[in-house]
JSON list of C-alpha atoms in Angstrom, two decimals:
[
{"chain": "A", "resi": 1434, "resn": "MET", "atom": "CA", "xyz": [10.79, -65.41, -6.19]},
{"chain": "A", "resi": 1435, "resn": "ASP", "atom": "CA", "xyz": [9.49, -65.71, -2.69]},
{"chain": "A", "resi": 1436, "resn": "HIS", "atom": "CA", "xyz": [10.59, -62.72, -0.60]},
{"chain": "A", "resi": 1437, "resn": "GLN", "atom": "CA", "xyz": [8.77, -63.80, 2.50]},
{"chain": "A", "resi": 1438, "resn": "ILE", "atom": "CA", "xyz": [10.52, -62.70, 5.69]},
{"chain": "A", "resi": 1439, "resn": "HIS", "atom": "CA", "xyz": [10.76, -65.35, 8.35]},
{"chain": "A", "resi": 1440, "resn": "ASN", "atom": "CA", "xyz": [10.69, -63.90, 11.85]},
{"chain": "A", "resi": 1441, "resn": "VAL", "atom": "CA", "xyz": [13.01, -66.14, 13.81]},
{"chain": "A", "resi": 1442, "resn": "MET", "atom": "CA", "xyz": [13.15, -65.60, 17.55]},
{"chain": "A", "resi": 1443, "resn": "ARG", "atom": "CA", "xyz": [16.65, -65.34, 18.93]},
{"chain": "A", "resi": 1444, "resn": "GLU", "atom": "CA", "xyz": [17.80, -66.68, 22.26]},
{"chain": "A", "resi": 1445, "resn": "ASP", "atom": "CA", "xyz": [18.98, -63.88, 24.55]},
{"chain": "A", "resi": 1446, "resn": "LYS", "atom": "CA", "xyz": [19.13, -65.06, 28.13]},
{"chain": "A", "resi": 1447, "resn": "GLN", "atom": "CA", "xyz": [21.21, -62.03, 29.08]},
{"chain": "A", "resi": 1448, "resn": "LEU", "atom": "CA", "xyz": [18.49, -59.60, 27.96]},
{"chain": "A", "resi": 1449, "resn": "LEU", "atom": "CA", "xyz": [15.89, -61.60, 29.91]},
{"chain": "A", "resi": 1450, "resn": "VAL", "atom": "CA", "xyz": [18.09, -61.33, 33.02]},
{"chain": "A", "resi": 1451, "resn": "ILE", "atom": "CA", "xyz": [18.54, -57.59, 32.48]},
{"chain": "A", "resi": 1452, "resn": "THR", "atom": "CA", "xyz": [14.78, -57.17, 32.06]},
{"chain": "A", "resi": 1453, "resn": "HIS", "atom": "CA", "xyz": [14.17, -58.79, 35.46]},
{"chain": "A", "resi": 1454, "resn": "LEU", "atom": "CA", "xyz": [16.93, -56.78, 37.13]},
{"chain": "A", "resi": 1455, "resn": "SER", "atom": "CA", "xyz": [15.71, -53.52, 35.56]},
{"chain": "A", "resi": 1456, "resn": "GLN", "atom": "CA", "xyz": [12.84, -53.60, 38.06]},
{"chain": "A", "resi": 1457, "resn": "LEU", "atom": "CA", "xyz": [15.36, -52.55, 40.70]},
{"chain": "A", "resi": 1458, "resn": "LEU", "atom": "CA", "xyz": [15.41, -49.11, 39.05]},
{"chain": "A", "resi": 1459, "resn": "ASP", "atom": "CA", "xyz": [12.32, -48.40, 41.17]},
{"chain": "A", "resi": 1460, "resn": "PHE", "atom": "CA", "xyz": [14.64, -47.94, 44.14]},
{"chain": "A", "resi": 1461, "resn": "VAL", "atom": "CA", "xyz": [16.65, -45.31, 42.24]},
{"chain": "A", "resi": 1462, "resn": "THR", "atom": "CA", "xyz": [14.10, -43.54, 40.05]},
{"chain": "A", "resi": 1463, "resn": "GLY", "atom": "CA", "xyz": [10.73, -44.36, 41.57]},
{"chain": "A", "resi": 1464, "resn": "ILE", "atom": "CA", "xyz": [9.11, -45.56, 38.35]},
{"chain": "A", "resi": 1465, "resn": "GLY", "atom": "CA", "xyz": [11.98, -46.80, 36.16]},
{"chain": "A", "resi": 1466, "resn": "GLY", "atom": "CA", "xyz": [11.36, -50.36, 37.36]},
{"chain": "A", "resi": 1467, "resn": "PHE", "atom": "CA", "xyz": [8.08, -50.29, 35.45]},
{"chain": "A", "resi": 1468, "resn": "ILE", "atom": "CA", "xyz": [9.03, -48.14, 32.46]},
{"chain": "A", "resi": 1469, "resn": "VAL", "atom": "CA", "xyz": [12.28, -49.91, 31.47]},
{"chain": "A", "resi": 1470, "resn": "PRO", "atom": "CA", "xyz": [10.86, -53.49, 31.50]},
{"chain": "A", "resi": 1471, "resn": "LEU", "atom": "CA", "xyz": [7.80, -52.18, 29.63]},
{"chain": "A", "resi": 1472, "resn": "ILE", "atom": "CA", "xyz": [9.98, -50.67, 26.89]},
{"chain": "A", "resi": 1473, "resn": "ILE", "atom": "CA", "xyz": [12.16, -53.79, 26.65]},
{"chain": "A", "resi": 1474, "resn": "TRP", "atom": "CA", "xyz": [9.07, -56.01, 26.48]},
{"chain": "A", "resi": 1475, "resn": "LEU", "atom": "CA", "xyz": [7.30, -53.88, 23.86]},
{"chain": "A", "resi": 1476, "resn": "THR", "atom": "CA", "xyz": [10.38, -53.65, 21.63]},
{"chain": "A", "resi": 1477, "resn": "GLN", "atom": "CA", "xyz": [11.71, -57.20, 22.04]},
{"chain": "A", "resi": 1478, "resn": "LYS", "atom": "CA", "xyz": [8.68, -59.47, 22.59]},
{"chain": "A", "resi": 1479, "resn": "ASP", "atom": "CA", "xyz": [8.64, -60.52, 18.93]},
{"chain": "A", "resi": 1480, "resn": "GLN", "atom": "CA", "xyz": [12.43, -60.86, 18.59]},
{"chain": "A", "resi": 1481, "resn": "VAL", "atom": "CA", "xyz": [13.61, -62.62, 21.78]},
{"chain": "A", "resi": 1482, "resn": "ALA", "atom": "CA", "xyz": [12.40, -66.10, 22.70]},
{"chain": "A", "resi": 1483, "resn": "GLY", "atom": "CA", "xyz": [10.54, -65.98, 26.02]},
{"chain": "A", "resi": 1484, "resn": "MET", "atom": "CA", "xyz": [10.44, -62.19, 26.24]},
{"chain": "A", "resi": 1485, "resn": "ASP", "atom": "CA", "xyz": [6.66, -62.03, 25.86]},
{"chain": "A", "resi": 1486, "resn": "ILE", "atom": "CA", "xyz": [6.11, -64.37, 28.81]},
{"chain": "A", "resi": 1487, "resn": "HIS", "atom": "CA", "xyz": [8.81, -62.80, 30.99]},
{"chain": "A", "resi": 1488, "resn": "GLY", "atom": "CA", "xyz": [7.68, -59.26, 30.18]},
{"chain": "A", "resi": 1489, "resn": "LYS", "atom": "CA", "xyz": [4.07, -60.02, 31.07]},
{"chain": "A", "resi": 1490, "resn": "MET", "atom": "CA", "xyz": [5.17, -61.65, 34.35]},
{"chain": "A", "resi": 1491, "resn": "ILE", "atom": "CA", "xyz": [7.26, -58.60, 35.26]},
{"chain": "A", "resi": 1492, "resn": "LEU", "atom": "CA", "xyz": [4.54, -56.09, 34.35]},
{"chain": "A", "resi": 1493, "resn": "ASN", "atom": "CA", "xyz": [1.89, -58.07, 36.24]},
{"chain": "A", "resi": 1494, "resn": "PHE", "atom": "CA", "xyz": [4.20, -58.08, 39.26]},
{"chain": "A", "resi": 1495, "resn": "GLN", "atom": "CA", "xyz": [4.89, -54.35, 39.01]},
{"chain": "A", "resi": 1496, "resn": "ILE", "atom": "CA", "xyz": [1.21, -53.45, 38.63]},
{"chain": "A", "resi": 1497, "resn": "SER", "atom": "CA", "xyz": [0.32, -55.76, 41.53]},
{"chain": "A", "resi": 1498, "resn": "LEU", "atom": "CA", "xyz": [2.94, -54.14, 43.78]},
{"chain": "A", "resi": 1499, "resn": "PHE", "atom": "CA", "xyz": [1.56, -50.71, 42.90]},
{"chain": "A", "resi": 1500, "resn": "ILE", "atom": "CA", "xyz": [-1.98, -51.77, 43.79]},
{"chain": "A", "resi": 1501, "resn": "TYR", "atom": "CA", "xyz": [-0.83, -53.40, 47.04]},
{"chain": "A", "resi": 1502, "resn": "SER", "atom": "CA", "xyz": [1.03, -50.19, 47.93]},
{"chain": "A", "resi": 1503, "resn": "ILE", "atom": "CA", "xyz": [-2.04, -48.03, 47.30]},
{"chain": "A", "resi": 1504, "resn": "VAL", "atom": "CA", "xyz": [-4.21, -50.37, 49.39]},
{"chain": "A", "resi": 1505, "resn": "SER", "atom": "CA", "xyz": [-1.73, -50.40, 52.26]},
{"chain": "A", "resi": 1506, "resn": "ILE", "atom": "CA", "xyz": [-1.64, -46.59, 52.61]},
{"chain": "A", "resi": 1507, "resn": "PRO", "atom": "CA", "xyz": [-5.06, -46.29, 54.31]},
{"chain": "A", "resi": 1508, "resn": "LEU", "atom": "CA", "xyz": [-4.16, -49.33, 56.42]},
{"chain": "A", "resi": 1509, "resn": "ILE", "atom": "CA", "xyz": [-1.42, -47.25, 58.07]},
{"chain": "A", "resi": 1510, "resn": "PHE", "atom": "CA", "xyz": [-4.19, -45.66, 60.12]},
{"chain": "A", "resi": 1511, "resn": "LEU", "atom": "CA", "xyz": [-5.47, -49.09, 61.17]},
{"chain": "A", "resi": 1512, "resn": "PHE", "atom": "CA", "xyz": [-3.01, -50.06, 63.91]},
{"chain": "A", "resi": 1513, "resn": "GLY", "atom": "CA", "xyz": [-0.11, -49.26, 61.58]},
{"chain": "A", "resi": 1514, "resn": "LEU", "atom": "CA", "xyz": [-0.72, -52.41, 59.51]},
{"chain": "A", "resi": 1515, "resn": "GLY", "atom": "CA", "xyz": [-0.01, -50.51, 56.31]},
{"chain": "A", "resi": 1516, "resn": "ILE", "atom": "CA", "xyz": [3.57, -49.83, 57.41]},
{"chain": "A", "resi": 1517, "resn": "PHE", "atom": "CA", "xyz": [4.23, -53.56, 57.73]},
{"chain": "A", "resi": 1518, "resn": "LEU", "atom": "CA", "xyz": [2.63, -54.17, 54.35]},
{"chain": "A", "resi": 1519, "resn": "LEU", "atom": "CA", "xyz": [4.74, -51.45, 52.72]},
{"chain": "A", "resi": 1520, "resn": "ILE", "atom": "CA", "xyz": [7.90, -52.97, 54.22]},
{"chain": "A", "resi": 1521, "resn": "ALA", "atom": "CA", "xyz": [6.87, -56.42, 52.92]},
{"chain": "A", "resi": 1522, "resn": "ILE", "atom": "CA", "xyz": [6.12, -54.96, 49.48]},
{"chain": "A", "resi": 1523, "resn": "GLY", "atom": "CA", "xyz": [9.53, -53.26, 49.44]},
{"chain": "A", "resi": 1524, "resn": "LEU", "atom": "CA", "xyz": [11.27, -56.50, 50.35]},
{"chain": "A", "resi": 1525, "resn": "LEU", "atom": "CA", "xyz": [9.40, -58.42, 47.65]},
{"chain": "A", "resi": 1526, "resn": "ALA", "atom": "CA", "xyz": [10.25, -55.69, 45.12]},
{"chain": "A", "resi": 1527, "resn": "LEU", "atom": "CA", "xyz": [13.93, -56.02, 46.04]},
{"chain": "A", "resi": 1528, "resn": "ILE", "atom": "CA", "xyz": [14.31, -59.78, 46.47]},
{"chain": "A", "resi": 1529, "resn": "LEU", "atom": "CA", "xyz": [12.07, -61.33, 43.78]},
{"chain": "A", "resi": 1530, "resn": "PRO", "atom": "CA", "xyz": [13.66, -59.61, 40.75]},
{"chain": "A", "resi": 1531, "resn": "ILE", "atom": "CA", "xyz": [17.11, -60.76, 41.90]},
{"chain": "A", "resi": 1532, "resn": "ILE", "atom": "CA", "xyz": [15.96, -64.34, 42.59]},
{"chain": "A", "resi": 1533, "resn": "ASN", "atom": "CA", "xyz": [14.18, -64.50, 39.24]},
{"chain": "A", "resi": 1534, "resn": "ALA", "atom": "CA", "xyz": [17.14, -63.05, 37.35]},
{"chain": "A", "resi": 1535, "resn": "ILE", "atom": "CA", "xyz": [19.27, -65.83, 38.84]},
{"chain": "A", "resi": 1536, "resn": "LYS", "atom": "CA", "xyz": [16.63, -68.42, 37.90]},
{"chain": "A", "resi": 1537, "resn": "VAL", "atom": "CA", "xyz": [16.53, -67.13, 34.31]},
{"chain": "A", "resi": 1538, "resn": "SER", "atom": "CA", "xyz": [20.32, -67.16, 34.04]},
{"chain": "A", "resi": 1539, "resn": "ASN", "atom": "CA", "xyz": [20.19, -70.82, 35.14]},
{"chain": "A", "resi": 1540, "resn": "GLY", "atom": "CA", "xyz": [17.57, -71.63, 32.51]},
{"chain": "A", "resi": 1541, "resn": "GLU", "atom": "CA", "xyz": [14.71, -71.90, 35.02]},
{"chain": "A", "resi": 1542, "resn": "LEU", "atom": "CA", "xyz": [11.30, -70.24, 34.82]},
{"chain": "A", "resi": 1543, "resn": "PRO", "atom": "CA", "xyz": [10.80, -67.16, 37.00]},
{"chain": "A", "resi": 1544, "resn": "ASP", "atom": "CA", "xyz": [8.02, -66.98, 39.56]},
{"chain": "A", "resi": 1545, "resn": "TYR", "atom": "CA", "xyz": [6.36, -63.88, 40.97]},
{"chain": "A", "resi": 1546, "resn": "PRO", "atom": "CA", "xyz": [3.95, -65.01, 43.70]},
{"chain": "A", "resi": 1547, "resn": "LEU", "atom": "CA", "xyz": [1.04, -62.72, 44.61]},
{"chain": "A", "resi": 1548, "resn": "SER", "atom": "CA", "xyz": [0.97, -61.28, 41.09]},
{"chain": "A", "resi": 1549, "resn": "ILE", "atom": "CA", "xyz": [-2.44, -60.46, 39.68]},
{"chain": "A", "resi": 1550, "resn": "LYS", "atom": "CA", "xyz": [-2.64, -61.65, 36.07]},
{"chain": "A", "resi": 1551, "resn": "PHE", "atom": "CA", "xyz": [-3.58, -58.47, 34.20]},
{"chain": "A", "resi": 1552, "resn": "LEU", "atom": "CA", "xyz": [-1.64, -59.44, 31.07]},
{"chain": "A", "resi": 1553, "resn": "LYS", "atom": "CA", "xyz": [-2.08, -63.04, 29.95]}
]
């Protein structure tokens, strides 16, 4: 008898949407917007169709935002440019997860511009 287990990916658009929206936890906890999507991605990437791609996009975006934030801190002393960059980073961190959650719920692919591709 063949007892081979077939790993079938399940469709779970709702979990994909939640994963994108979980980034907003940064505004409440400071780091939850990285930790929660990371945990969801690590635990669900082999079970949920599309989770591997979405998780990598989210983590690349989160890591990129962190790097941009670190770079902008010294720029505060250069004519206050860093303050404008931090505001822009904050707006991107707020708006893009919401836009992409809506895209995913509509069956469209998310897009995180300015993301550095650390995870491919």
